[in-house]
Amino acid sequence: MPADEEVLLSQPSSVHVPSVGFFFTHLTREGRLCATSQIIKHNFNLIELIDR
């Protein structure tokens, strides 16, 4: 029985770590895109103000 418990305990962590890594890389990529779009919008607003 201890051997089975060891497999059950070690399996979720090996499955869990890559998904967490993928989640964090995806999250940071989305965050960068969001930040970049916000900066672009801000720059366009500044250009519109200068044009007036």
CSV table of N, CA and C in Angstrom, one decimal, residues 33-43:
chain,number,residue,atom,x,y,z
A,33,LEU,N,0.5,42.0,-23.3
A,33,LEU,CA,-0.4,42.5,-24.4
A,33,LEU,C,-1.3,43.6,-23.9
A,34,CYS,N,-1.9,43.3,-22.7
A,34,CYS,CA,-2.8,44.3,-22.1
A,34,CYS,C,-2.1,45.6,-21.9
A,35,ALA,N,-0.9,45.5,-21.3
A,35,ALA,CA,-0.1,46.7,-20.9
A,35,ALA,C,0.3,47.4,-22.2
A,36,THR,N,0.7,46.7,-23.2
A,36,THR,CA,1.1,47.3,-24.5
A,36,THR,C,-0.1,48.0,-25.1
A,37,SER,N,-1.3,47.4,-25.1
A,37,SER,CA,-2.4,48.1,-25.7
A,37,SER,C,-2.8,49.3,-25.0
A,38,GLN,N,-2.7,49.3,-23.6
A,38,GLN,CA,-3.0,50.4,-22.8
A,38,GLN,C,-2.0,51.6,-23.1
A,39,ILE,N,-0.7,51.2,-23.3
A,39,ILE,CA,0.3,52.3,-23.6
A,39,ILE,C,0.0,52.9,-25.0
A,40,ILE,N,-0.4,52.0,-26.0
A,40,ILE,CA,-0.7,52.5,-27.3
A,40,ILE,C,-2.0,53.4,-27.3
A,41,LYS,N,-3.0,53.0,-26.5
A,41,LYS,CA,-4.2,53.9,-26.4
A,41,LYS,C,-3.8,55.2,-25.7
A,42,HIS,N,-3.0,55.2,-24.7
A,42,HIS,CA,-2.5,56.4,-24.0
A,42,HIS,C,-1.8,57.3,-25.0
A,43,ASN,N,-0.9,56.7,-25.8
A,43,ASN,CA,-0.2,57.5,-26.8
A,43,ASN,C,-1.1,58.1,-27.8
